[in-house]
PDB file of C-alpha atoms in Angstrom:
ATOM      1  CA  MET A   1      22.112 -11.778  17.992  1.00  0.00           C
ATOM      2  CA  ARG A   2      22.904  -8.131  18.275  1.00  0.00           C
ATOM      3  CA  GLN A   3      21.312  -5.909  20.996  1.00  0.00           C
ATOM      4  CA  LYS A   4      19.158  -3.234  19.429  1.00  0.00           C
ATOM      5  CA  PRO A   5      19.995   0.360  20.639  1.00  0.00           C
ATOM      6  CA  THR A   6      18.109   1.937  23.382  1.00  0.00           C
ATOM      7  CA  VAL A   7      15.648   4.670  22.380  1.00  0.00           C
ATOM      8  CA  LEU A   8      16.452   7.780  24.372  1.00  0.00           C
ATOM      9  CA  ALA A   9      13.968  10.109  22.795  1.00  0.00           C
ATOM     10  CA  ARG A  10      11.509   9.966  19.909  1.00  0.00           C
ATOM     11  CA  GLU A  11       9.812  13.009  18.331  1.00  0.00           C
ATOM     12  CA  ILE A  12       8.004  13.930  15.169  1.00  0.00           C
ATOM     13  CA  VAL A  13       9.941  16.889  13.900  1.00  0.00           C
ATOM     14  CA  ALA A  14       8.077  17.385  10.503  1.00  0.00           C
ATOM     15  CA  THR A  15       4.828  16.475   8.782  1.00  0.00           C
ATOM     16  CA  SER A  16       3.330  16.608   5.381  1.00  0.00           C
ATOM     17  CA  ARG A  17       0.101  15.330   3.924  1.00  0.00           C
ATOM     18  CA  LEU A  18       1.772  11.736   3.312  1.00  0.00           C
ATOM     19  CA  PHE A  19       4.679  11.588   5.747  1.00  0.00           C
ATOM     20  CA  CYS A  20       6.076  12.265   9.058  1.00  0.00           C
ATOM     21  CA  VAL A  21       9.767  12.680   9.848  1.00  0.00           C
ATOM     22  CA  GLU A  22      10.615  11.109  13.121  1.00  0.00           C
ATOM     23  CA  GLU A  23      13.858  11.825  15.064  1.00  0.00           C
ATOM     24  CA  LEU A  24      15.161   8.893  17.099  1.00  0.00           C
ATOM     25  CA  LYS A  25      17.922   9.595  19.708  1.00  0.00           C
ATOM     26  CA  LEU A  26      19.538   6.165  20.243  1.00  0.00           C
ATOM     27  CA  ARG A  27      22.247   4.624  22.439  1.00  0.00           C
ATOM     28  CA  PHE A  28      24.078   1.646  21.113  1.00  0.00           C
ATOM     29  CA  SER A  29      25.280  -1.223  23.287  1.00  0.00           C
ATOM     30  CA  ASN A  30      28.956   0.240  23.012  1.00  0.00           C
ATOM     31  CA  GLY A  31      27.556   3.551  24.502  1.00  0.00           C
ATOM     32  CA  VAL A  32      27.856   5.566  21.258  1.00  0.00           C
ATOM     33  CA  GLU A  33      24.865   7.874  20.903  1.00  0.00           C
ATOM     34  CA  ARG A  34      23.405   9.087  17.603  1.00  0.00           C
ATOM     35  CA  THR A  35      20.366  10.766  16.326  1.00  0.00           C
ATOM     36  CA  TYR A  36      18.410   8.977  13.238  1.00  0.00           C
ATOM     37  CA  GLU A  37      15.633  10.499  11.193  1.00  0.00           C
ATOM     38  CA  ARG A  38      13.252   8.288   9.383  1.00  0.00           C
ATOM     39  CA  LEU A  39      10.000   8.689   7.162  1.00  0.00           C
ATOM     40  CA  VAL A  40       7.042   7.212   8.680  1.00  0.00           C
ATOM     41  CA  GLY A  41       4.009   7.056   6.630  1.00  0.00           C
ATOM     42  CA  LYS A  42       0.594   8.640   7.590  1.00  0.00           C
ATOM     43  CA  GLY A  43      -2.332   6.490   7.165  1.00  0.00           C
ATOM     44  CA  ALA A  44      -0.357   3.692   5.802  1.00  0.00           C
ATOM     45  CA  GLY A  45      -0.425   1.593   8.956  1.00  0.00           C
ATOM     46  CA  TYR A  46      -2.023  -1.368   7.174  1.00  0.00           C
ATOM     47  CA  GLY A  47       0.790  -1.669   4.723  1.00  0.00           C
ATOM     48  CA  ALA A  48       0.954  -2.038   0.980  1.00  0.00           C
ATOM     49  CA  VAL A  49       0.878  -4.564  -1.684  1.00  0.00           C
ATOM     50  CA  MET A  50       2.775  -5.138  -5.015  1.00  0.00           C
ATOM     51  CA  VAL A  51       1.436  -7.733  -7.473  1.00  0.00           C
ATOM     52  CA  VAL A  52       3.421  -9.840  -9.944  1.00  0.00           C
ATOM     53  CA  ALA A  53       0.482 -10.855 -12.312  1.00  0.00           C
ATOM     54  CA  MET A  54       1.301 -13.502 -14.719  1.00  0.00           C
ATOM     55  CA  LEU A  55      -0.608 -13.170 -18.125  1.00  0.00           C
ATOM     56  CA  ASP A  56       0.826 -16.606 -19.187  1.00  0.00           C
ATOM     57  CA  ALA A  57       3.841 -18.687 -18.090  1.00  0.00           C
ATOM     58  CA  GLU A  58       6.436 -16.045 -19.387  1.00  0.00           C
ATOM     59  CA  HIS A  59       4.882 -12.636 -19.267  1.00  0.00           C
ATOM     60  CA  ALA A  60       3.948 -10.344 -16.236  1.00  0.00           C
ATOM     61  CA  VAL A  61       1.697  -7.186 -16.374  1.00  0.00           C
ATOM     62  CA  LEU A  62       3.412  -3.884 -16.040  1.00  0.00           C
ATOM     63  CA  VAL A  63       1.578  -0.582 -15.466  1.00  0.00           C
ATOM     64  CA  GLU A  64       2.678   2.990 -16.359  1.00  0.00           C
ATOM     65  CA  GLU A  65       1.862   5.817 -14.136  1.00  0.00           C
ATOM     66  CA  TYR A  66       3.139   9.266 -13.255  1.00  0.00           C
ATOM     67  CA  CYS A  67       5.355   9.297 -10.258  1.00  0.00           C
ATOM     68  CA  GLY A  68       5.786  12.474  -8.187  1.00  0.00           C
ATOM     69  CA  GLY A  69       9.101  11.188  -6.760  1.00  0.00           C
ATOM     70  CA  THR A  70      10.873  10.961 -10.060  1.00  0.00           C
ATOM     71  CA  ASP A  71       8.633  13.497 -11.974  1.00  0.00           C
ATOM     72  CA  ALA A  72       8.177  11.011 -14.629  1.00  0.00           C
ATOM     73  CA  TYR A  73       5.995   8.316 -16.102  1.00  0.00           C
ATOM     74  CA  GLU A  74       7.453   4.988 -14.744  1.00  0.00           C
ATOM     75  CA  LEU A  75       6.751   1.390 -15.534  1.00  0.00           C
ATOM     76  CA  SER A  76       6.178  -0.858 -12.479  1.00  0.00           C
ATOM     77  CA  LEU A  77       3.962  -3.661 -10.998  1.00  0.00           C
ATOM     78  CA  PRO A  78       0.430  -2.897  -9.902  1.00  0.00           C
ATOM     79  CA  LYS A  79       0.570  -1.689  -6.124  1.00  0.00           C
ATOM     80  CA  GLY A  80      -1.151   0.177  -3.531  1.00  0.00           C
ATOM     81  CA  LEU A  81      -2.066   0.580   0.149  1.00  0.00           C
ATOM     82  CA  ILE A  82      -3.934  -2.148   2.033  1.00  0.00           C
ATOM     83  CA  GLU A  83      -7.230  -0.725   3.192  1.00  0.00           C
ATOM     84  CA  PRO A  84      -8.442  -0.959   6.892  1.00  0.00           C
ATOM     85  CA  GLY A  85      -9.802  -4.591   7.488  1.00  0.00           C
ATOM     86  CA  GLU A  86      -8.572  -5.924   4.196  1.00  0.00           C
ATOM     87  CA  ASP A  87      -6.125  -8.755   4.091  1.00  0.00           C
ATOM     88  CA  VAL A  88      -3.030  -8.898   1.692  1.00  0.00           C
ATOM     89  CA  LEU A  89      -4.575 -11.138  -1.057  1.00  0.00           C
ATOM     90  CA  ALA A  90      -7.820  -9.238  -1.134  1.00  0.00           C
ATOM     91  CA  ALA A  91      -5.828  -5.931  -1.341  1.00  0.00           C
ATOM     92  CA  ALA A  92      -3.619  -7.514  -4.250  1.00  0.00           C
ATOM     93  CA  GLU A  93      -6.896  -8.598  -6.148  1.00  0.00           C
ATOM     94  CA  ARG A  94      -8.407  -5.025  -5.737  1.00  0.00           C
ATOM     95  CA  GLU A  95      -5.206  -3.254  -6.884  1.00  0.00           C
ATOM     96  CA  LEU A  96      -4.943  -5.486  -9.751  1.00  0.00           C
ATOM     97  CA  LYS A  97      -8.436  -4.806 -10.996  1.00  0.00           C
ATOM     98  CA  GLU A  98      -7.958  -1.160 -10.417  1.00  0.00           C
ATOM     99  CA  GLU A  99      -4.674  -0.610 -12.018  1.00  0.00           C
ATOM    100  CA  ALA A 100      -4.364  -3.383 -14.745  1.00  0.00           C
ATOM    101  CA  GLY A 101      -8.078  -4.434 -15.374  1.00  0.00           C
ATOM    102  CA  PHE A 102      -7.493  -8.068 -14.362  1.00  0.00           C
ATOM    103  CA  GLY A 103      -8.669 -10.370 -11.583  1.00  0.00           C
ATOM    104  CA  ALA A 104      -6.735 -13.518 -10.516  1.00  0.00           C
ATOM    105  CA  ARG A 105      -8.054 -16.888  -9.627  1.00  0.00           C
ATOM    106  CA  GLN A 106      -4.748 -17.720  -7.861  1.00  0.00           C
ATOM    107  CA  LEU A 107      -3.158 -15.391  -5.438  1.00  0.00           C
ATOM    108  CA  GLU A 108      -0.024 -16.260  -3.382  1.00  0.00           C
ATOM    109  CA  HIS A 109       1.802 -14.188  -0.955  1.00  0.00           C
ATOM    110  CA  LEU A 110       5.575 -14.274  -1.678  1.00  0.00           C
ATOM    111  CA  THR A 111       7.356 -12.242   0.662  1.00  0.00           C
ATOM    112  CA  GLU A 112       7.623  -8.651   2.257  1.00  0.00           C
ATOM    113  CA  LEU A 113      10.171  -6.133   1.020  1.00  0.00           C
ATOM    114  CA  SER A 114      11.447  -2.855   2.362  1.00  0.00           C
ATOM    115  CA  LEU A 115      12.336   0.168   0.237  1.00  0.00           C
ATOM    116  CA  SER A 116      14.952   1.763   2.175  1.00  0.00           C
ATOM    117  CA  PRO A 117      15.302   0.479   5.763  1.00  0.00           C
ATOM    118  CA  GLY A 118      17.976   2.858   6.780  1.00  0.00           C
ATOM    119  CA  TYR A 119      15.385   5.838   6.870  1.00  0.00           C
ATOM    120  CA  MET A 120      12.082   4.457   5.854  1.00  0.00           C
ATOM    121  CA  SER A 121       9.678   2.253   8.021  1.00  0.00           C
ATOM    122  CA  GLN A 122       7.243   1.405   5.123  1.00  0.00           C
ATOM    123  CA  LYS A 123       7.250  -2.322   3.874  1.00  0.00           C
ATOM    124  CA  ILE A 124       5.358  -3.873   0.894  1.00  0.00           C
ATOM    125  CA  GLN A 125       3.959  -7.353   0.619  1.00  0.00           C
ATOM    126  CA  VAL A 126       4.720  -9.051  -2.787  1.00  0.00           C
ATOM    127  CA  VAL A 127       1.845 -11.266  -4.170  1.00  0.00           C
ATOM    128  CA  LEU A 128       2.065 -13.561  -7.291  1.00  0.00           C
ATOM    129  CA  ALA A 129      -1.060 -13.516  -9.161  1.00  0.00           C
ATOM    130  CA  THR A 130      -1.982 -16.237 -11.955  1.00  0.00           C
ATOM    131  CA  ASP A 131      -4.939 -17.462 -13.830  1.00  0.00           C
ATOM    132  CA  LEU A 132      -6.038 -13.917 -14.683  1.00  0.00           C
ATOM    133  CA  TYR A 133      -9.336 -12.800 -16.153  1.00  0.00           C
ATOM    134  CA  GLU A 134     -10.417  -9.370 -17.333  1.00  0.00           C
ATOM    135  CA  GLU A 135     -12.192  -7.372 -14.652  1.00  0.00           C
ATOM    136  CA  ARG A 136     -11.614  -3.616 -13.951  1.00  0.00           C
ATOM    137  CA  LEU A 137     -12.495  -1.675 -10.826  1.00  0.00           C
ATOM    138  CA  GLU A 138     -12.529   2.082 -10.545  1.00  0.00           C
ATOM    139  CA  GLY A 139      -9.393   3.149  -8.637  1.00  0.00           C
ATOM    140  CA  ASP A 140      -8.218   6.498  -7.182  1.00  0.00           C
ATOM    141  CA  GLU A 141      -5.657   7.262  -9.868  1.00  0.00           C
ATOM    142  CA  PRO A 142      -5.942  10.670 -11.531  1.00  0.00           C
ATOM    143  CA  GLU A 143      -5.762   9.297 -15.053  1.00  0.00           C
ATOM    144  CA  PRO A 144      -6.001   5.763 -16.703  1.00  0.00           C
ATOM    145  CA  MET A 145      -2.726   3.835 -16.161  1.00  0.00           C
ATOM    146  CA  GLY A 146      -0.930   2.618 -19.222  1.00  0.00           C
ATOM    147  CA  GLN A 147      -0.388  -1.136 -19.393  1.00  0.00           C
ATOM    148  CA  SER A 148       2.484  -3.338 -20.735  1.00  0.00           C
ATOM    149  CA  LYS A 149       4.080  -6.618 -20.174  1.00  0.00           C
ATOM    150  CA  VAL A 150       7.414  -7.899 -19.679  1.00  0.00           C
ATOM    151  CA  ASN A 151       8.845 -11.343 -20.510  1.00  0.00           C
ATOM    152  CA  LEU A 152      10.517 -12.873 -17.494  1.00  0.00           C
ATOM    153  CA  ARG A 153      13.324 -14.161 -19.726  1.00  0.00           C
ATOM    154  CA  GLU A 154      14.271 -10.604 -20.541  1.00  0.00           C
ATOM    155  CA  LEU A 155      14.667  -8.818 -16.999  1.00  0.00           C
ATOM    156  CA  SER A 156      18.160  -7.818 -17.824  1.00  0.00           C
ATOM    157  CA  THR A 157      16.808  -5.943 -20.633  1.00  0.00           C
ATOM    158  CA  LEU A 158      14.077  -4.388 -18.683  1.00  0.00           C
ATOM    159  CA  VAL A 159      16.517  -2.646 -16.306  1.00  0.00           C
ATOM    160  CA  GLN A 160      17.985  -0.854 -19.314  1.00  0.00           C
ATOM    161  CA  ASN A 161      14.560   0.794 -19.950  1.00  0.00           C
ATOM    162  CA  PRO A 162      14.810   4.295 -18.499  1.00  0.00           C
ATOM    163  CA  GLN A 163      11.134   4.193 -17.571  1.00  0.00           C
ATOM    164  CA  PHE A 164      11.696   1.173 -15.318  1.00  0.00           C
ATOM    165  CA  THR A 165      13.573   2.167 -12.165  1.00  0.00           C
ATOM    166  CA  GLU A 166      11.906   0.642  -9.157  1.00  0.00           C
ATOM    167  CA  GLY A 167      14.137  -1.802  -7.303  1.00  0.00           C
ATOM    168  CA  ARG A 168      11.548  -3.524  -5.490  1.00  0.00           C
ATOM    169  CA  ALA A 169       9.609  -4.287  -8.580  1.00  0.00           C
ATOM    170  CA  LEU A 170      12.657  -5.769 -10.105  1.00  0.00           C
ATOM    171  CA  ALA A 171      13.366  -7.895  -7.020  1.00  0.00           C
ATOM    172  CA  ALA A 172       9.538  -9.118  -7.226  1.00  0.00           C
ATOM    173  CA  LEU A 173       9.944 -10.081 -10.748  1.00  0.00           C
ATOM    174  CA  TYR A 174      13.233 -12.087 -10.125  1.00  0.00           C
ATOM    175  CA  LEU A 175      11.513 -13.739  -7.213  1.00  0.00           C
ATOM    176  CA  ALA A 176       8.453 -14.772  -9.155  1.00  0.00           C
ATOM    177  CA  ARG A 177      10.659 -15.932 -12.065  1.00  0.00           C
ATOM    178  CA  ASP A 178      12.719 -18.163  -9.701  1.00  0.00           C
ATOM    179  CA  LEU A 179       9.801 -19.545  -8.017  1.00  0.00           C
ATOM    180  CA  LEU A 180       8.027 -20.360 -11.362  1.00  0.00           C
ATOM    181  CA  THR A 181      11.250 -21.885 -12.591  1.00  0.00           C
ATOM    182  CA  GLN A 182      11.431 -24.121  -9.442  1.00  0.00           C
ATOM    183  CA  ARG A 183       7.935 -25.244 -10.040  1.00  0.00           C
ATOM    184  CA  GLY A 184       8.564 -26.183 -13.591  1.00  0.00           C
ATOM    185  CA  VAL A 185       5.862 -23.497 -14.862  1.00  0.00           C
ATOM    186  CA  PHE A 186       8.674 -21.296 -16.416  1.00  0.00           C
ATOM    187  CA  LEU A 187      11.628 -22.770 -18.159  1.00  0.00           C
ATOM    188  CA  PRO A 188      14.308 -20.416 -18.783  1.00  0.00           C
TER     189      PRO A 188
END
């Protein structure tokens, strides 16, 4: 296993309402020194969750919301921050109710994904939700979210949709499809 670089200095060089930019001065084991910058979330110390919610054996719920990063309405999976004191599965259930109007009788943690580990520290927990029932909680979204569904047999078509661009959501859908296929629930 490689030796991690030595941190020579660490400093917050910029802040916004949502993020801090942290500068890291590093020395690698071969003596090379470099300065890295990374985004560190403010108030997101408890992490985030993304939910693959299965309406039936083949279809997962997608939600549509305005995304400031792309300045567009995007399709993705229900997701959000984990609140202080809340575990991953409780956060998944809450976000699913707030964003999609469903609860789940079965919740299973699948994995943890990062968005861009070269310069972002944030990670997201992926949860599979099955045996859904209708239940809505009021969330913090500025407007009601649209809702759609995707057939897990058609993921290659989904990526051609200009409204669906989130790589970690695509990874989560493929993961869920593979797991459900292995379990014999979903037969491609």
